[in-house]
Amino acid sequence: MRLAITILFTLITSPAFSQDLVTVASTFLNDNKYIEAKETIDEVFEKPDGDKSARAWYTKGRIYHEILKSDAPEFNKFKSNLKDFTGEVALCYNKTKALTDPGNNLFRLANNQLEILWTDGINKGYKDYQELKFESAIKYFEMSQAVKPQDTTAYLYAGLSAQNAQNYKQAIDYYLAMKSFTRLSKLVYNRLIICKQAMNAPLEERLDMIEEALFEYPDHLPYIAEEVRALIKLNKFVEAESRLNTVLKRSPNNFELRLRRADLFDRIFKEAFSNGLPERSEKYFEMASEDYEIYLNTYPQDFTANYNYAVMINEQANRVYDRVNLMSEDEYVISGKNTEEIGHNWTRKALPYMEMCRKIKPDDPGTIRALKVFYERLKMTDKLAELNGKG
């Protein structure tokens, strides 16, 4: 009796018995009885040597794969985390390949299933992306990530989906995940910078991202422009000026950066005067004027550049008018008219740029208010009358 029990125990625990269970699981799979198939194949892997069989791994992969594809609600309990469950399927196929050689039929079958699994996630994700179902698209792209963790496609599209869903932190995580196995493209850095802006990240944090992009693409002018913009907003004028001067020496015809420098010099012109540094203020006024005029000579219809240049020139006029207003009656008799004329000359210089603004945007209220002041100062009564009722 003891001998019979020993023989039976040996049969139950032998590799042959596990292979019989694989056959049973395959039968259930072919009959579309996926619950029974899963229970049977899971039993195989509870045996000591169950994970040594390529056939067992492949069969488990096929069963889990069918459960993954099925929409039947009874399978949802297995797929509460779609990416993790997809990872299990991929693991089965990869284990099959590891236990066979490339010439083996199971190796080829497992490899084909991996490609099908990856492509299915990409195609379903892209379909939902096109239909603006961004949250659903993310889940499918994550499935493809689980199959090919080092393929950039699924990470890029997951990032784009998250960004369109306004989940900017999630999008940044997907984009940055690609750094582990590839150099980030300009497209990805563009998206990272946009995400940082959209989520109102601190300026220092945005600057860090821009400088990371510049480390990879040091001569990419849009990144340089973004860096300068961030530096100016952080009042890091010295760093911004140094950066612009260096780049414009190499690319003197980059008008976007020249306008950026004009704006910077304009700010320094105003700041220096406020800080009691009139000589520095005048120096930067001259440099800003030069950059504005070079830019406007090429882009005369740029409303913002015309407006800002006119306002900067008018700042000079205001400083003169302030001196006139502070004069005593005696001082005004002696030099008031001449000093006032200096202010008028600055206003005359600003006038054509502000008038150009009106041509570009005839009803802009800021432009109309400024022109009323200019015309009144210069006693241009006809033009002032034409503006009555506007602004």
mmCIF file of C-alpha atoms in Angstrom:
data_model
loop_
_atom_site.group_PDB
_atom_site.id
_atom_site.type_symbol
_atom_site.label_atom_id
_atom_site.label_comp_id
_atom_site.label_asym_id
_atom_site.label_seq_id
_atom_site.Cartn_x
_atom_site.Cartn_y
_atom_site.Cartn_z
ATOM 1 C CA MET A 1 0.000 0.000 0.000
ATOM 2 C CA ARG A 2 2.806 2.391 0.863
ATOM 3 C CA LEU A 3 4.422 1.631 -2.497
ATOM 4 C CA ALA A 4 1.235 2.559 -4.385
ATOM 5 C CA ILE A 5 0.921 5.857 -2.516
ATOM 6 C CA THR A 6 4.549 6.697 -3.301
ATOM 7 C CA ILE A 7 4.063 6.015 -7.002
ATOM 8 C CA LEU A 8 0.901 8.166 -7.118
ATOM 9 C CA PHE A 9 2.654 11.059 -5.334
ATOM 10 C CA THR A 10 5.508 10.843 -7.810
ATOM 11 C CA LEU A 11 3.147 11.057 -10.773
ATOM 12 C CA ILE A 12 1.310 14.062 -9.347
ATOM 13 C CA THR A 13 4.495 16.012 -8.716
ATOM 14 C CA SER A 14 6.371 14.985 -11.851
ATOM 15 C CA PRO A 15 7.072 17.360 -14.787
ATOM 16 C CA ALA A 16 4.878 15.111 -16.925
ATOM 17 C CA PHE A 17 1.915 15.907 -14.694
ATOM 18 C CA SER A 18 2.583 19.668 -15.099
ATOM 19 C CA GLN A 19 2.700 19.216 -18.848
ATOM 20 C CA ASP A 20 -0.619 17.402 -18.707
ATOM 21 C CA LEU A 21 -2.054 20.436 -16.917
ATOM 22 C CA VAL A 22 -0.653 22.668 -19.680
ATOM 23 C CA THR A 23 -2.490 20.504 -22.179
ATOM 24 C CA VAL A 24 -5.695 20.823 -20.170
ATOM 25 C CA ALA A 25 -5.224 24.595 -19.948
ATOM 26 C CA SER A 26 -4.704 24.727 -23.726
ATOM 27 C CA THR A 27 -7.914 22.816 -24.247
ATOM 28 C CA PHE A 28 -9.829 25.265 -22.093
ATOM 29 C CA LEU A 29 -8.207 28.110 -24.034
ATOM 30 C CA ASN A 30 -9.275 26.638 -27.373
ATOM 31 C CA ASP A 31 -12.829 26.283 -26.017
ATOM 32 C CA ASN A 32 -12.807 29.955 -24.918
ATOM 33 C CA LYS A 33 -13.168 28.901 -21.280
ATOM 34 C CA TYR A 34 -10.698 31.484 -20.033
ATOM 35 C CA ILE A 35 -11.510 31.318 -16.311
ATOM 36 C CA GLU A 36 -10.925 27.536 -16.249
ATOM 37 C CA ALA A 37 -7.847 27.958 -18.432
ATOM 38 C CA LYS A 38 -6.396 30.575 -16.071
ATOM 39 C CA GLU A 39 -7.062 28.464 -12.960
ATOM 40 C CA THR A 40 -5.403 25.449 -14.586
ATOM 41 C CA ILE A 41 -2.314 27.260 -15.877
ATOM 42 C CA ASP A 42 -1.892 29.053 -12.555
ATOM 43 C CA GLU A 43 -1.829 25.628 -10.903
ATOM 44 C CA VAL A 44 1.074 24.649 -13.150
ATOM 45 C CA PHE A 45 3.128 27.543 -11.833
ATOM 46 C CA GLU A 46 2.464 26.494 -8.262
ATOM 47 C CA LYS A 47 4.532 23.353 -8.937
ATOM 48 C CA PRO A 48 8.286 23.453 -8.146
ATOM 49 C CA ASP A 49 9.380 23.208 -11.789
ATOM 50 C CA GLY A 50 6.366 24.828 -13.415
ATOM 51 C CA ASP A 51 8.322 27.924 -14.485
ATOM 52 C CA LYS A 52 10.962 25.874 -16.308
ATOM 53 C CA SER A 53 8.719 25.045 -19.252
ATOM 54 C CA ALA A 54 8.633 27.333 -22.286
ATOM 55 C CA ARG A 55 5.360 25.714 -23.324
ATOM 56 C CA ALA A 56 3.809 26.535 -19.953
ATOM 57 C CA TRP A 57 4.939 30.145 -20.182
ATOM 58 C CA TYR A 58 3.615 30.525 -23.711
ATOM 59 C CA THR A 59 0.280 28.960 -22.808
ATOM 60 C CA LYS A 60 -0.055 31.238 -19.791
ATOM 61 C CA GLY A 61 0.734 34.218 -21.996
ATOM 62 C CA ARG A 62 -1.939 33.234 -24.518
ATOM 63 C CA ILE A 63 -4.570 32.717 -21.800
ATOM 64 C CA TYR A 64 -3.781 36.006 -20.080
ATOM 65 C CA HIS A 65 -3.653 37.725 -23.454
ATOM 66 C CA GLU A 66 -7.186 36.585 -24.305
ATOM 67 C CA ILE A 67 -8.420 37.789 -20.930
ATOM 68 C CA LEU A 68 -6.741 41.126 -21.576
ATOM 69 C CA LYS A 69 -8.489 41.522 -24.938
ATOM 70 C CA SER A 70 -11.898 40.443 -23.708
ATOM 71 C CA ASP A 71 -14.543 42.980 -22.751
ATOM 72 C CA ALA A 72 -16.449 40.472 -20.609
ATOM 73 C CA PRO A 73 -17.104 42.024 -17.162
ATOM 74 C CA GLU A 74 -16.122 38.832 -15.286
ATOM 75 C CA PHE A 75 -12.502 39.454 -16.302
ATOM 76 C CA ASN A 76 -12.335 43.003 -14.929
ATOM 77 C CA LYS A 77 -11.171 41.743 -11.534
ATOM 78 C CA PHE A 78 -7.950 40.550 -13.172
ATOM 79 C CA LYS A 79 -7.367 43.860 -14.968
ATOM 80 C CA SER A 80 -7.844 46.452 -12.245
ATOM 81 C CA ASN A 81 -4.417 47.746 -13.266
ATOM 82 C CA LEU A 82 -4.318 47.396 -17.037
ATOM 83 C CA LYS A 83 -0.631 48.223 -17.372
ATOM 84 C CA ASP A 84 0.433 45.690 -14.732
ATOM 85 C CA PHE A 85 -1.693 42.937 -16.241
ATOM 86 C CA THR A 86 -0.281 43.700 -19.685
ATOM 87 C CA GLY A 87 3.159 43.459 -18.108
ATOM 88 C CA GLU A 88 2.293 39.958 -16.909
ATOM 89 C CA VAL A 89 1.332 38.917 -20.426
ATOM 90 C CA ALA A 90 4.550 40.363 -21.817
ATOM 91 C CA LEU A 91 6.541 38.602 -19.094
ATOM 92 C CA CYS A 92 5.109 35.234 -20.165
ATOM 93 C CA TYR A 93 6.112 35.754 -23.787
ATOM 94 C CA ASN A 94 9.559 37.021 -22.838
ATOM 95 C CA LYS A 95 10.089 34.005 -20.555
ATOM 96 C CA THR A 96 9.129 31.780 -23.483
ATOM 97 C CA LYS A 97 11.793 33.423 -25.620
ATOM 98 C CA ALA A 98 14.378 33.152 -22.839
ATOM 99 C CA LEU A 99 13.802 29.385 -22.569
ATOM 100 C CA THR A 100 14.035 28.736 -26.317
ATOM 101 C CA ASP A 101 16.341 29.646 -29.170
ATOM 102 C CA PRO A 102 15.389 31.904 -32.115
ATOM 103 C CA GLY A 103 14.852 28.922 -34.404
ATOM 104 C CA ASN A 104 12.268 27.397 -32.105
ATOM 105 C CA ASN A 105 8.623 27.708 -33.130
ATOM 106 C CA LEU A 106 7.599 28.826 -29.628
ATOM 107 C CA PHE A 107 10.204 31.596 -29.785
ATOM 108 C CA ARG A 108 8.732 32.897 -33.049
ATOM 109 C CA LEU A 109 5.157 32.595 -31.780
ATOM 110 C CA ALA A 110 5.984 34.438 -28.555
ATOM 111 C CA ASN A 111 7.787 37.164 -30.466
ATOM 112 C CA ASN A 112 4.797 37.604 -32.791
ATOM 113 C CA GLN A 113 2.430 37.858 -29.838
ATOM 114 C CA LEU A 114 4.585 40.541 -28.257
ATOM 115 C CA GLU A 115 4.403 42.592 -31.449
ATOM 116 C CA ILE A 116 0.636 42.099 -31.607
ATOM 117 C CA LEU A 117 0.301 43.121 -27.961
ATOM 118 C CA TRP A 118 2.383 46.273 -28.455
ATOM 119 C CA THR A 119 0.698 47.263 -31.721
ATOM 120 C CA ASP A 120 -2.769 46.726 -30.273
ATOM 121 C CA GLY A 121 -2.034 49.202 -27.461
ATOM 122 C CA ILE A 122 -0.620 51.778 -29.874
ATOM 123 C CA ASN A 123 -3.508 51.471 -32.339
ATOM 124 C CA LYS A 124 -6.244 51.652 -29.700
ATOM 125 C CA GLY A 125 -4.477 54.521 -27.964
ATOM 126 C CA TYR A 126 -4.068 56.444 -31.195
ATOM 127 C CA LYS A 127 -7.723 55.877 -32.099
ATOM 128 C CA ASP A 128 -8.868 57.293 -28.758
ATOM 129 C CA TYR A 129 -6.361 60.138 -29.082
ATOM 130 C CA GLN A 130 -7.882 61.074 -32.461
ATOM 131 C CA GLU A 131 -11.332 60.966 -30.883
ATOM 132 C CA LEU A 132 -10.133 63.243 -28.045
ATOM 133 C CA LYS A 133 -10.559 60.476 -25.467
ATOM 134 C CA PHE A 134 -7.265 61.320 -23.861
ATOM 135 C CA GLU A 135 -7.638 59.509 -20.534
ATOM 136 C CA SER A 136 -8.537 56.262 -22.300
ATOM 137 C CA ALA A 137 -5.697 56.767 -24.776
ATOM 138 C CA ILE A 138 -3.223 57.044 -21.907
ATOM 139 C CA LYS A 139 -4.220 53.599 -20.591
ATOM 140 C CA TYR A 140 -3.645 51.965 -23.972
ATOM 141 C CA PHE A 141 -0.297 53.683 -24.466
ATOM 142 C CA GLU A 142 0.704 52.500 -20.987
ATOM 143 C CA MET A 143 -0.064 48.939 -22.125
ATOM 144 C CA SER A 144 2.445 49.352 -24.939
ATOM 145 C CA GLN A 145 4.967 50.780 -22.459
ATOM 146 C CA ALA A 146 4.665 47.579 -20.431
ATOM 147 C CA VAL A 147 5.430 45.485 -23.530
ATOM 148 C CA LYS A 148 8.401 47.525 -24.782
ATOM 149 C CA PRO A 149 9.679 49.600 -21.858
ATOM 150 C CA GLN A 150 12.464 51.133 -23.944
ATOM 151 C CA ASP A 151 10.430 52.140 -26.978
ATOM 152 C CA THR A 152 9.798 55.881 -27.075
ATOM 153 C CA THR A 153 6.584 55.808 -29.115
ATOM 154 C CA ALA A 154 4.236 54.840 -26.286
ATOM 155 C CA TYR A 155 5.835 57.335 -23.870
ATOM 156 C CA LEU A 156 5.612 60.182 -26.366
ATOM 157 C CA TYR A 157 1.956 59.579 -27.184
ATOM 158 C CA ALA A 158 1.067 59.036 -23.540
ATOM 159 C CA GLY A 159 2.711 62.390 -22.813
ATOM 160 C CA LEU A 160 0.802 64.104 -25.612
ATOM 161 C CA SER A 161 -2.452 62.556 -24.367
ATOM 162 C CA ALA A 162 -1.829 63.666 -20.787
ATOM 163 C CA GLN A 163 -0.872 67.144 -21.957
ATOM 164 C CA ASN A 164 -4.076 67.460 -23.986
ATOM 165 C CA ALA A 165 -6.004 66.270 -20.950
ATOM 166 C CA GLN A 166 -4.284 69.116 -19.020
ATOM 167 C CA ASN A 167 -2.570 66.592 -16.733
ATOM 168 C CA TYR A 168 0.703 68.438 -17.099
ATOM 169 C CA LYS A 169 2.590 66.745 -14.262
ATOM 170 C CA GLN A 170 1.707 63.331 -15.687
ATOM 171 C CA ALA A 171 2.772 64.453 -19.167
ATOM 172 C CA ILE A 172 6.131 65.655 -17.846
ATOM 173 C CA ASP A 173 6.682 62.278 -16.152
ATOM 174 C CA TYR A 174 6.079 60.434 -19.433
ATOM 175 C CA TYR A 175 8.388 62.743 -21.386
ATOM 176 C CA LEU A 176 11.170 62.558 -18.821
ATOM 177 C CA ALA A 177 10.865 58.750 -18.625
ATOM 178 C CA MET A 178 12.388 58.629 -22.110
ATOM 179 C CA LYS A 179 15.648 60.099 -20.802
ATOM 180 C CA SER A 180 16.531 56.683 -19.371
ATOM 181 C CA PHE A 181 17.072 55.215 -22.820
ATOM 182 C CA THR A 182 17.309 58.010 -25.388
ATOM 183 C CA ARG A 183 18.293 61.623 -25.951
ATOM 184 C CA LEU A 184 15.208 63.796 -25.796
ATOM 185 C CA SER A 185 14.271 65.450 -29.079
ATOM 186 C CA LYS A 186 13.526 69.134 -29.556
ATOM 187 C CA LEU A 187 9.854 68.208 -29.879
ATOM 188 C CA VAL A 188 9.888 66.673 -26.402
ATOM 189 C CA TYR A 189 11.754 69.602 -24.849
ATOM 190 C CA ASN A 190 9.271 71.971 -26.499
ATOM 191 C CA ARG A 191 6.452 70.031 -24.853
ATOM 192 C CA LEU A 192 8.213 70.011 -21.487
ATOM 193 C CA ILE A 193 8.683 73.777 -21.574
ATOM 194 C CA ILE A 194 5.036 74.305 -22.583
ATOM 195 C CA CYS A 195 3.853 72.019 -19.762
ATOM 196 C CA LYS A 196 5.907 73.934 -17.207
ATOM 197 C CA GLN A 197 4.365 77.177 -18.426
ATOM 198 C CA ALA A 198 0.836 75.754 -18.499
ATOM 199 C CA MET A 199 1.043 74.513 -14.916
ATOM 200 C CA ASN A 200 2.425 77.892 -13.762
ATOM 201 C CA ALA A 201 5.591 76.322 -12.427
ATOM 202 C CA PRO A 202 7.936 78.753 -10.641
ATOM 203 C CA LEU A 203 10.116 80.729 -13.028
ATOM 204 C CA GLU A 204 13.300 79.206 -11.603
ATOM 205 C CA GLU A 205 11.901 75.743 -12.321
ATOM 206 C CA ARG A 206 11.001 76.737 -15.874
ATOM 207 C CA LEU A 207 14.459 78.179 -16.365
ATOM 208 C CA ASP A 208 16.009 74.890 -15.233
ATOM 209 C CA MET A 209 14.056 73.045 -17.919
ATOM 210 C CA ILE A 210 15.021 75.569 -20.596
ATOM 211 C CA GLU A 211 18.673 75.307 -19.632
ATOM 212 C CA GLU A 212 18.482 71.528 -19.770
ATOM 213 C CA ALA A 213 17.151 71.832 -23.305
ATOM 214 C CA LEU A 214 19.961 74.261 -24.137
ATOM 215 C CA PHE A 215 22.531 71.807 -22.797
ATOM 216 C CA GLU A 216 21.365 69.316 -25.419
ATOM 217 C CA TYR A 217 20.777 71.895 -28.187
ATOM 218 C CA PRO A 218 23.031 74.864 -27.335
ATOM 219 C CA ASP A 219 22.481 76.749 -30.609
ATOM 220 C CA HIS A 220 18.710 76.340 -30.853
ATOM 221 C CA LEU A 221 17.534 79.938 -30.978
ATOM 222 C CA PRO A 222 13.961 79.400 -29.681
ATOM 223 C CA TYR A 223 15.423 77.972 -26.459
ATOM 224 C CA ILE A 224 17.770 80.932 -26.167
ATOM 225 C CA ALA A 225 14.799 83.279 -26.589
ATOM 226 C CA GLU A 226 12.894 81.402 -23.871
ATOM 227 C CA GLU A 227 15.896 81.501 -21.570
ATOM 228 C CA VAL A 228 16.272 85.262 -22.018
ATOM 229 C CA ARG A 229 12.552 85.787 -21.437
ATOM 230 C CA ALA A 230 12.779 83.848 -18.168
ATOM 231 C CA LEU A 231 15.919 85.705 -17.067
ATOM 232 C CA ILE A 232 14.245 89.067 -17.708
ATOM 233 C CA LYS A 233 11.167 88.054 -15.726
ATOM 234 C CA LEU A 234 13.476 87.046 -12.875
ATOM 235 C CA ASN A 235 15.171 90.486 -13.131
ATOM 236 C CA LYS A 236 18.459 88.771 -13.967
ATOM 237 C CA PHE A 237 19.340 91.515 -16.413
ATOM 238 C CA VAL A 238 23.106 90.978 -16.370
ATOM 239 C CA GLU A 239 22.782 87.313 -17.302
ATOM 240 C CA ALA A 240 20.173 88.097 -19.976
ATOM 241 C CA GLU A 241 22.314 90.837 -21.521
ATOM 242 C CA SER A 242 25.403 88.631 -21.602
ATOM 243 C CA ARG A 243 23.474 85.845 -23.264
ATOM 244 C CA LEU A 244 21.921 88.120 -25.893
ATOM 245 C CA ASN A 245 25.169 89.901 -26.689
ATOM 246 C CA THR A 246 26.943 86.590 -27.266
ATOM 247 C CA VAL A 247 24.237 85.180 -29.522
ATOM 248 C CA LEU A 248 23.744 88.370 -31.549
ATOM 249 C CA LYS A 249 27.442 88.509 -32.287
ATOM 250 C CA ARG A 250 27.056 85.123 -33.941
ATOM 251 C CA SER A 251 23.622 85.819 -35.455
ATOM 252 C CA PRO A 252 23.239 89.574 -35.998
ATOM 253 C CA ASN A 253 20.231 89.062 -38.285
ATOM 254 C CA ASN A 254 18.184 87.217 -35.705
ATOM 255 C CA PHE A 255 15.515 89.855 -35.324
ATOM 256 C CA GLU A 256 13.527 88.052 -32.648
ATOM 257 C CA LEU A 257 16.532 88.144 -30.326
ATOM 258 C CA ARG A 258 17.308 91.719 -31.306
ATOM 259 C CA LEU A 259 13.796 92.732 -30.276
ATOM 260 C CA ARG A 260 14.258 90.768 -27.055
ATOM 261 C CA ARG A 261 17.451 92.767 -26.383
ATOM 262 C CA ALA A 262 15.695 96.048 -27.185
ATOM 263 C CA ASP A 263 13.091 95.173 -24.577
ATOM 264 C CA LEU A 264 15.819 94.277 -22.065
ATOM 265 C CA PHE A 265 17.712 97.539 -22.658
ATOM 266 C CA ASP A 266 14.408 99.419 -22.390
ATOM 267 C CA ARG A 267 13.855 97.896 -18.941
ATOM 268 C CA ILE A 268 17.406 98.701 -17.831
ATOM 269 C CA PHE A 269 16.953 102.300 -19.113
ATOM 270 C CA LYS A 270 13.946 102.746 -16.807
ATOM 271 C CA GLU A 271 15.423 100.844 -13.854
ATOM 272 C CA ALA A 272 18.699 102.801 -13.911
ATOM 273 C CA PHE A 273 16.882 106.140 -13.822
ATOM 274 C CA SER A 274 14.745 104.957 -10.891
ATOM 275 C CA ASN A 275 17.913 103.958 -9.061
ATOM 276 C CA GLY A 276 19.521 107.386 -9.551
ATOM 277 C CA LEU A 277 21.885 106.345 -12.371
ATOM 278 C CA PRO A 278 21.136 108.826 -15.178
ATOM 279 C CA GLU A 279 24.283 108.113 -17.197
ATOM 280 C CA ARG A 280 23.593 104.383 -17.234
ATOM 281 C CA SER A 281 19.973 105.144 -18.119
ATOM 282 C CA GLU A 282 21.024 107.250 -21.140
ATOM 283 C CA LYS A 283 23.502 104.613 -22.285
ATOM 284 C CA TYR A 284 20.845 101.900 -22.353
ATOM 285 C CA PHE A 285 18.334 104.227 -24.000
ATOM 286 C CA GLU A 286 20.709 104.656 -26.920
ATOM 287 C CA MET A 287 21.344 100.907 -27.185
ATOM 288 C CA ALA A 288 17.623 100.090 -26.948
ATOM 289 C CA SER A 289 16.853 102.698 -29.621
ATOM 290 C CA GLU A 290 19.383 101.179 -31.975
ATOM 291 C CA ASP A 291 17.907 97.677 -31.571
ATOM 292 C CA TYR A 292 14.307 98.899 -31.899
ATOM 293 C CA GLU A 293 15.098 100.797 -35.096
ATOM 294 C CA ILE A 294 17.001 97.910 -36.664
ATOM 295 C CA TYR A 295 14.086 95.632 -35.890
ATOM 296 C CA LEU A 296 11.388 98.056 -37.066
ATOM 297 C CA ASN A 297 13.272 98.749 -40.274
ATOM 298 C CA THR A 298 12.656 95.085 -41.130
ATOM 299 C CA TYR A 299 9.277 94.628 -39.409
ATOM 300 C CA PRO A 300 7.587 98.060 -39.544
ATOM 301 C CA GLN A 301 4.107 96.579 -38.954
ATOM 302 C CA ASP A 302 4.909 95.052 -35.552
ATOM 303 C CA PHE A 303 2.381 96.724 -33.244
ATOM 304 C CA THR A 304 4.091 95.808 -29.963
ATOM 305 C CA ALA A 305 7.542 96.959 -31.061
ATOM 306 C CA ASN A 306 6.173 100.297 -32.332
ATOM 307 C CA TYR A 307 4.164 100.830 -29.173
ATOM 308 C CA ASN A 308 6.987 99.960 -26.774
ATOM 309 C CA TYR A 309 9.490 102.114 -28.635
ATOM 310 C CA ALA A 310 7.089 105.066 -28.644
ATOM 311 C CA VAL A 311 6.483 104.632 -24.912
ATOM 312 C CA MET A 312 10.235 104.472 -24.241
ATOM 313 C CA ILE A 313 10.851 107.684 -26.174
ATOM 314 C CA ASN A 314 7.921 109.302 -24.418
ATOM 315 C CA GLU A 315 9.613 108.440 -21.116
ATOM 316 C CA GLN A 316 12.392 110.822 -22.161
ATOM 317 C CA ALA A 317 9.806 113.486 -22.956
ATOM 318 C CA ASN A 318 8.128 112.994 -19.579
ATOM 319 C CA ARG A 319 11.418 113.484 -17.765
ATOM 320 C CA VAL A 320 11.834 116.835 -19.497
ATOM 321 C CA TYR A 321 8.243 117.898 -18.794
ATOM 322 C CA ASP A 322 8.731 116.939 -15.146
ATOM 323 C CA ARG A 323 11.678 119.326 -14.957
ATOM 324 C CA VAL A 324 9.549 122.079 -16.484
ATOM 325 C CA ASN A 325 6.746 121.474 -14.000
ATOM 326 C CA LEU A 326 9.164 121.801 -11.100
ATOM 327 C CA MET A 327 10.488 125.169 -12.275
ATOM 328 C CA SER A 328 9.693 128.342 -10.446
ATOM 329 C CA GLU A 329 8.146 131.204 -12.393
ATOM 330 C CA ASP A 330 11.506 132.904 -12.714
ATOM 331 C CA GLU A 331 13.206 129.731 -13.906
ATOM 332 C CA TYR A 332 10.470 129.163 -16.441
ATOM 333 C CA VAL A 333 10.866 132.693 -17.825
ATOM 334 C CA ILE A 334 14.588 132.102 -18.282
ATOM 335 C CA SER A 335 14.691 128.556 -19.697
ATOM 336 C CA GLY A 336 11.222 127.058 -19.515
ATOM 337 C CA LYS A 337 10.275 127.438 -23.166
ATOM 338 C CA ASN A 338 13.584 126.029 -24.418
ATOM 339 C CA THR A 339 13.410 123.106 -22.015
ATOM 340 C CA GLU A 340 9.810 122.460 -22.957
ATOM 341 C CA GLU A 341 10.818 122.394 -26.604
ATOM 342 C CA ILE A 342 13.288 119.621 -25.820
ATOM 343 C CA GLY A 343 10.368 117.621 -24.433
ATOM 344 C CA HIS A 344 8.338 118.388 -27.569
ATOM 345 C CA ASN A 345 11.177 117.105 -29.728
ATOM 346 C CA TRP A 346 11.082 113.788 -27.870
ATOM 347 C CA THR A 347 7.303 113.678 -28.365
ATOM 348 C CA ARG A 348 7.756 114.386 -32.078
ATOM 349 C CA LYS A 349 10.220 111.496 -32.252
ATOM 350 C CA ALA A 350 7.760 109.138 -30.530
ATOM 351 C CA LEU A 351 4.763 110.291 -32.567
ATOM 352 C CA PRO A 352 5.300 108.388 -35.865
ATOM 353 C CA TYR A 353 5.700 105.092 -34.021
ATOM 354 C CA MET A 354 2.475 105.641 -32.090
ATOM 355 C CA GLU A 355 0.698 106.708 -35.275
ATOM 356 C CA MET A 356 1.885 103.506 -36.898
ATOM 357 C CA CYS A 357 0.240 101.651 -34.017
ATOM 358 C CA ARG A 358 -3.046 103.323 -34.907
ATOM 359 C CA LYS A 359 -2.699 102.253 -38.534
ATOM 360 C CA ILE A 360 -2.161 98.680 -37.404
ATOM 361 C CA LYS A 361 -4.912 98.713 -34.752
ATOM 362 C CA PRO A 362 -7.160 101.720 -35.368
ATOM 363 C CA ASP A 363 -9.342 101.236 -32.290
ATOM 364 C CA ASP A 364 -6.722 100.281 -29.710
ATOM 365 C CA PRO A 365 -7.644 102.381 -26.641
ATOM 366 C CA GLY A 366 -4.085 102.678 -25.310
ATOM 367 C CA THR A 367 -2.889 104.020 -28.639
ATOM 368 C CA ILE A 368 -5.730 106.556 -28.849
ATOM 369 C CA ARG A 369 -5.072 107.815 -25.302
ATOM 370 C CA ALA A 370 -1.359 108.217 -26.029
ATOM 371 C CA LEU A 371 -2.007 110.078 -29.297
ATOM 372 C CA LYS A 372 -4.384 112.488 -27.578
ATOM 373 C CA VAL A 373 -1.601 113.388 -25.149
ATOM 374 C CA PHE A 374 0.938 113.743 -27.961
ATOM 375 C CA TYR A 375 -1.336 115.915 -30.127
ATOM 376 C CA GLU A 376 -2.280 118.109 -27.173
ATOM 377 C CA ARG A 377 1.358 118.660 -26.247
ATOM 378 C CA LEU A 378 2.279 119.534 -29.816
ATOM 379 C CA LYS A 379 -0.883 121.641 -30.301
ATOM 380 C CA MET A 380 -1.929 119.526 -33.300
ATOM 381 C CA THR A 381 -5.525 120.642 -32.952
ATOM 382 C CA ASP A 382 -6.886 119.128 -36.174
ATOM 383 C CA LYS A 383 -5.637 115.663 -35.329
ATOM 384 C CA LEU A 384 -6.735 116.033 -31.725
ATOM 385 C CA ALA A 385 -10.238 116.951 -32.887
ATOM 386 C CA GLU A 386 -10.340 113.878 -35.134
ATOM 387 C CA LEU A 387 -9.698 111.722 -32.077
ATOM 388 C CA ASN A 388 -12.509 113.232 -30.011
ATOM 389 C CA GLY A 389 -14.890 110.588 -28.785
ATOM 390 C CA LYS A 390 -12.322 107.803 -29.124
ATOM 391 C CA GLY A 391 -10.525 105.916 -26.357
#
